[in-house]
mmCIF file of C-alpha atoms and ligand atoms in Angstrom:
data_model
loop_
_atom_site.group_PDB
_atom_site.id
_atom_site.type_symbol
_atom_site.label_atom_id
_atom_site.label_comp_id
_atom_site.label_asym_id
_atom_site.label_seq_id
_atom_site.Cartn_x
_atom_site.Cartn_y
_atom_site.Cartn_z
ATOM 1 C CA UNK A 1 101.276 92.121 109.457
ATOM 2 C CA UNK A 2 102.978 94.298 112.006
ATOM 3 C CA UNK A 3 102.617 97.646 113.807
ATOM 4 C CA UNK A 4 105.389 99.972 113.151
ATOM 5 C CA UNK A 5 106.701 102.577 115.620
ATOM 6 C CA UNK A 6 105.976 106.104 114.554
ATOM 7 C CA UNK A 7 108.786 108.800 114.783
ATOM 8 C CA UNK A 8 107.752 112.000 116.577
ATOM 9 C CA UNK A 9 108.878 115.596 116.095
ATOM 10 C CA UNK A 10 111.647 116.791 116.567
ATOM 11 C CA UNK A 11 113.343 113.492 115.604
ATOM 12 C CA UNK A 12 115.886 114.460 112.881
ATOM 13 C CA UNK A 13 114.909 111.303 110.894
ATOM 14 C CA UNK A 14 111.694 112.996 109.987
ATOM 15 C CA UNK A 15 113.835 115.468 107.924
ATOM 16 C CA UNK A 16 115.320 112.893 105.532
ATOM 17 C CA UNK A 17 114.349 113.007 101.874
ATOM 18 C CA UNK A 18 112.638 109.749 100.741
ATOM 19 C CA UNK A 19 114.053 107.991 97.712
ATOM 20 C CA UNK A 20 112.000 106.737 94.724
ATOM 21 C CA UNK A 21 110.936 103.174 94.735
ATOM 22 C CA UNK A 22 112.462 101.548 91.567
ATOM 23 C CA UNK A 23 110.125 98.389 91.582
ATOM 24 C CA UNK A 24 106.974 97.534 93.391
ATOM 25 C CA UNK A 25 108.042 94.294 94.846
ATOM 26 C CA UNK A 26 106.562 91.934 97.467
ATOM 27 C CA UNK A 27 108.701 93.705 100.040
ATOM 28 C CA UNK A 28 107.255 97.060 99.119
ATOM 29 C CA UNK A 29 103.703 95.648 99.291
ATOM 30 C CA UNK A 30 104.476 94.226 102.769
ATOM 31 C CA UNK A 31 105.516 97.636 103.809
ATOM 32 C CA UNK A 32 102.332 99.151 102.557
ATOM 33 C CA UNK A 33 100.290 96.538 104.401
ATOM 34 C CA UNK A 34 102.198 97.194 107.610
ATOM 35 C CA UNK A 35 101.742 100.935 107.146
ATOM 36 C CA UNK A 36 98.024 100.586 106.706
ATOM 37 C CA UNK A 37 97.751 98.522 109.745
ATOM 38 C CA UNK A 38 99.838 101.110 111.776
ATOM 39 C CA UNK A 39 97.725 104.009 110.276
ATOM 40 C CA UNK A 40 94.310 102.403 111.161
ATOM 41 C CA UNK A 41 95.625 101.412 114.643
ATOM 42 C CA UNK A 42 96.783 104.898 115.428
ATOM 43 C CA UNK A 43 94.093 105.975 114.159
ATOM 44 C CA UNK A 44 95.112 108.308 111.352
ATOM 45 C CA UNK A 45 93.938 109.146 107.776
ATOM 46 C CA UNK A 46 97.377 108.886 106.229
ATOM 47 C CA UNK A 47 100.864 107.725 106.963
ATOM 48 C CA UNK A 48 104.177 108.382 104.994
ATOM 49 C CA UNK A 49 107.056 105.768 105.023
ATOM 50 C CA UNK A 50 109.299 108.522 106.549
ATOM 51 C CA UNK A 51 107.204 108.448 109.706
ATOM 52 C CA UNK A 52 108.098 104.763 110.211
ATOM 53 C CA UNK A 53 111.859 105.385 109.501
ATOM 54 C CA UNK A 54 111.673 103.962 105.912
ATOM 55 C CA UNK A 55 113.046 106.647 103.539
ATOM 56 C CA UNK A 56 111.232 105.517 100.404
ATOM 57 C CA UNK A 57 108.526 107.332 98.442
ATOM 58 C CA UNK A 58 105.538 105.441 99.784
ATOM 59 C CA UNK A 59 102.278 106.738 101.344
ATOM 60 C CA UNK A 60 99.191 105.209 102.501
ATOM 61 C CA UNK A 61 95.812 107.121 103.017
ATOM 62 C CA UNK A 62 92.195 106.452 103.908
ATOM 63 C CA UNK A 63 89.899 109.450 104.407
ATOM 64 C CA UNK A 64 86.627 107.421 104.268
ATOM 65 C CA UNK A 65 84.232 107.572 107.139
ATOM 66 C CA UNK A 66 84.169 103.710 107.394
ATOM 67 C CA UNK A 67 87.950 103.383 107.017
ATOM 68 C CA UNK A 68 87.431 100.815 104.237
ATOM 69 C CA UNK A 69 88.926 102.795 101.318
ATOM 70 C CA UNK A 70 92.688 102.231 101.559
ATOM 71 C CA UNK A 71 94.890 104.194 99.036
ATOM 72 C CA UNK A 72 98.436 103.191 98.488
ATOM 73 C CA UNK A 73 100.536 105.753 96.530
ATOM 74 C CA UNK A 74 104.095 104.870 95.465
ATOM 75 C CA UNK A 75 106.313 107.650 93.991
ATOM 76 C CA UNK A 76 103.465 110.071 94.207
ATOM 77 C CA UNK A 77 103.448 113.592 92.729
ATOM 78 C CA UNK A 78 100.869 116.270 92.762
ATOM 79 C CA UNK A 79 100.056 119.712 91.162
ATOM 80 C CA UNK A 80 97.456 122.302 91.833
ATOM 81 C CA UNK A 81 94.755 122.536 89.238
ATOM 82 C CA UNK A 82 93.809 126.199 90.130
ATOM 83 C CA UNK A 83 94.552 128.866 92.572
ATOM 84 C CA UNK A 84 91.954 127.999 95.172
ATOM 85 C CA UNK A 85 93.423 127.649 98.728
ATOM 86 C CA UNK A 86 91.756 126.576 102.007
ATOM 87 C CA UNK A 87 92.721 126.417 105.674
ATOM 88 C CA UNK A 88 92.334 123.212 107.620
ATOM 89 C CA UNK A 89 93.098 122.380 111.192
ATOM 90 C CA UNK A 90 95.782 119.776 110.554
ATOM 91 C CA UNK A 91 97.184 117.149 112.913
ATOM 92 C CA UNK A 92 100.036 114.617 112.451
ATOM 93 C CA UNK A 93 100.762 111.269 113.970
ATOM 94 C CA UNK A 94 104.432 112.566 114.330
ATOM 95 C CA UNK A 95 103.179 115.667 116.201
ATOM 96 C CA UNK A 96 100.638 114.008 118.568
ATOM 97 C CA UNK A 97 98.023 116.186 120.317
ATOM 98 C CA UNK A 98 98.701 119.378 118.393
ATOM 99 C CA UNK A 99 96.468 120.841 115.592
ATOM 100 C CA UNK A 100 96.671 124.045 113.848
ATOM 101 C CA UNK A 101 95.579 125.760 110.606
ATOM 102 C CA UNK A 102 97.575 125.204 107.418
ATOM 103 C CA UNK A 103 96.760 126.607 104.030
ATOM 104 C CA UNK A 104 96.747 124.040 101.184
ATOM 105 C CA UNK A 105 95.543 123.845 97.582
ATOM 106 C CA UNK A 106 91.963 122.880 97.296
ATOM 107 C CA UNK A 107 92.013 121.179 93.952
ATOM 108 C CA UNK A 108 94.905 118.911 92.824
ATOM 109 C CA UNK A 109 95.779 116.250 90.334
ATOM 110 C CA UNK A 110 97.968 113.379 91.651
ATOM 111 C CA UNK A 111 99.926 110.771 89.948
ATOM 112 C CA UNK A 112 101.462 107.590 91.519
ATOM 113 C CA UNK A 113 101.952 103.909 91.148
ATOM 114 C CA UNK A 114 99.347 101.785 93.020
ATOM 115 C CA UNK A 115 100.022 98.520 95.159
ATOM 116 C CA UNK A 116 100.231 96.539 91.916
ATOM 117 C CA UNK A 117 102.697 98.933 90.231
ATOM 118 C CA UNK A 118 100.106 100.377 87.873
ATOM 119 C CA UNK A 119 100.289 104.088 87.120
ATOM 120 C CA UNK A 120 97.252 106.063 88.387
ATOM 121 C CA UNK A 121 96.185 109.776 87.820
ATOM 122 C CA UNK A 122 93.228 111.169 89.633
ATOM 123 C CA UNK A 123 91.785 114.602 90.637
ATOM 124 C CA UNK A 124 91.429 115.170 94.389
ATOM 125 C CA UNK A 125 89.696 117.893 96.510
ATOM 126 C CA UNK A 126 88.604 118.317 100.228
ATOM 127 C CA UNK A 127 90.309 116.128 102.873
ATOM 128 C CA UNK A 128 91.955 113.782 100.369
ATOM 129 C CA UNK A 129 93.703 116.707 98.541
ATOM 130 C CA UNK A 130 94.857 117.984 101.951
ATOM 131 C CA UNK A 131 96.139 114.681 103.082
ATOM 132 C CA UNK A 132 98.045 114.064 99.865
ATOM 133 C CA UNK A 133 99.780 117.456 100.197
ATOM 134 C CA UNK A 134 100.555 116.704 103.940
ATOM 135 C CA UNK A 135 101.873 113.180 103.121
ATOM 136 C CA UNK A 136 104.084 114.362 100.182
ATOM 137 C CA UNK A 137 105.637 116.939 102.519
ATOM 138 C CA UNK A 138 106.665 114.089 104.845
ATOM 139 C CA UNK A 139 108.503 112.431 101.925
ATOM 140 C CA UNK A 140 110.414 115.735 101.447
ATOM 141 C CA UNK A 141 111.278 116.028 105.210
ATOM 142 C CA UNK A 142 108.661 118.611 105.902
ATOM 143 C CA UNK A 143 106.074 118.701 108.707
ATOM 144 C CA UNK A 144 102.867 120.896 109.148
ATOM 145 C CA UNK A 145 104.560 122.683 112.080
ATOM 146 C CA UNK A 146 107.008 124.151 109.513
ATOM 147 C CA UNK A 147 104.176 126.302 108.257
ATOM 148 C CA UNK A 148 103.415 127.732 111.771
ATOM 149 C CA UNK A 149 105.333 130.594 113.438
ATOM 150 C CA UNK A 150 108.627 129.897 115.139
ATOM 151 C CA UNK A 151 106.991 130.640 118.398
ATOM 152 C CA UNK A 152 104.259 127.964 117.937
ATOM 153 C CA UNK A 153 106.732 125.497 116.613
ATOM 154 C CA UNK A 154 109.155 125.960 119.403
ATOM 155 C CA UNK A 155 106.360 125.624 122.075
ATOM 156 C CA UNK A 156 105.271 122.366 120.451
ATOM 157 C CA UNK A 157 108.855 121.140 120.243
ATOM 158 C CA UNK A 158 109.439 121.767 123.974
ATOM 159 C CA UNK A 159 106.223 120.110 125.029
ATOM 160 C CA UNK A 160 107.044 117.002 122.973
ATOM 161 C CA UNK A 161 110.668 116.874 124.180
ATOM 162 C CA UNK A 162 109.289 116.904 127.688
ATOM 163 C CA UNK A 163 106.900 114.126 126.859
ATOM 164 C CA UNK A 164 109.740 112.109 125.267
ATOM 165 C CA UNK A 165 111.901 112.640 128.462
ATOM 166 C CA UNK A 166 109.153 111.396 130.643
ATOM 167 C CA UNK A 167 108.572 108.359 128.467
ATOM 168 C CA UNK A 168 112.286 107.582 128.760
ATOM 169 C CA UNK A 169 112.257 107.803 132.563
ATOM 170 C CA UNK A 170 109.201 105.425 132.634
ATOM 171 C CA UNK A 171 111.167 102.617 131.099
HETATM 172 O O1 GNR B 201 95.636 111.511 110.861
HETATM 173 C C1 GNR B 201 95.916 112.465 110.384
HETATM 174 N N1 GNR B 201 95.083 113.479 110.283
HETATM 175 C C2 GNR B 201 95.211 114.752 109.567
HETATM 176 C C3 GNR B 201 94.309 115.720 109.793
HETATM 177 C C4 GNR B 201 94.401 116.890 109.050
HETATM 178 C C5 GNR B 201 95.356 117.044 108.070
HETATM 179 C C6 GNR B 201 96.250 116.005 107.915
HETATM 180 C C7 GNR B 201 96.141 114.798 108.567
HETATM 181 S S1 GNR B 201 97.303 113.519 108.255
HETATM 182 C C8 GNR B 201 97.323 112.746 109.864
HETATM 183 C C9 GNR B 201 98.110 111.464 109.729
HETATM 184 C C10 GNR B 201 99.599 111.849 109.407
HETATM 185 O O2 GNR B 201 100.248 112.366 110.233
HETATM 186 N N2 GNR B 201 99.930 111.626 108.195
HETATM 187 O O3 GNR B 201 101.319 111.999 107.984
HETATM 188 NI NI1 NI B 202 101.710 113.621 109.316
#
């Protein structure tokens, strides 16, 4: 297993559209294992392959308190079940240290392939529903900061650009 470096906003690679996985191979399973290790280490409740510069439709999630309920979603899709929406203060491992309200659907149904390549279809609500919508956005090159005002997004971008400059100097 291995920890993978996580891309940070405004890296243009976070804007790439991920391609569908055509077969769940050992190589894909190894990617999901490394993504889970990276997510737990961060720590985070989800990670999309886009964030580790792999542009395939692969997501890992664990919203459990104990961190012992890993969910691997390959080629995931979701749709809203009703019109209920809720705000949640979101964060993102690719936008470290910033949190702000994003409105998401409260009740969704999601479909995907699991780690064994079997098709799954489940309902989700609460934090899991929010996380699935957040991760699917990553696969489509979208970040939670895109839902904020330009003013807020630009402020976050400038602060992270400064952090990245300082990290470069420190090498
Ligand atoms: O760890 C994470 N926490 C989080 C909190 C609120 C809404 C979404 C998330 S996902 C985030 C991990 C991440 O960046 N996944 O892409
Ligand atoms: Ni994220």
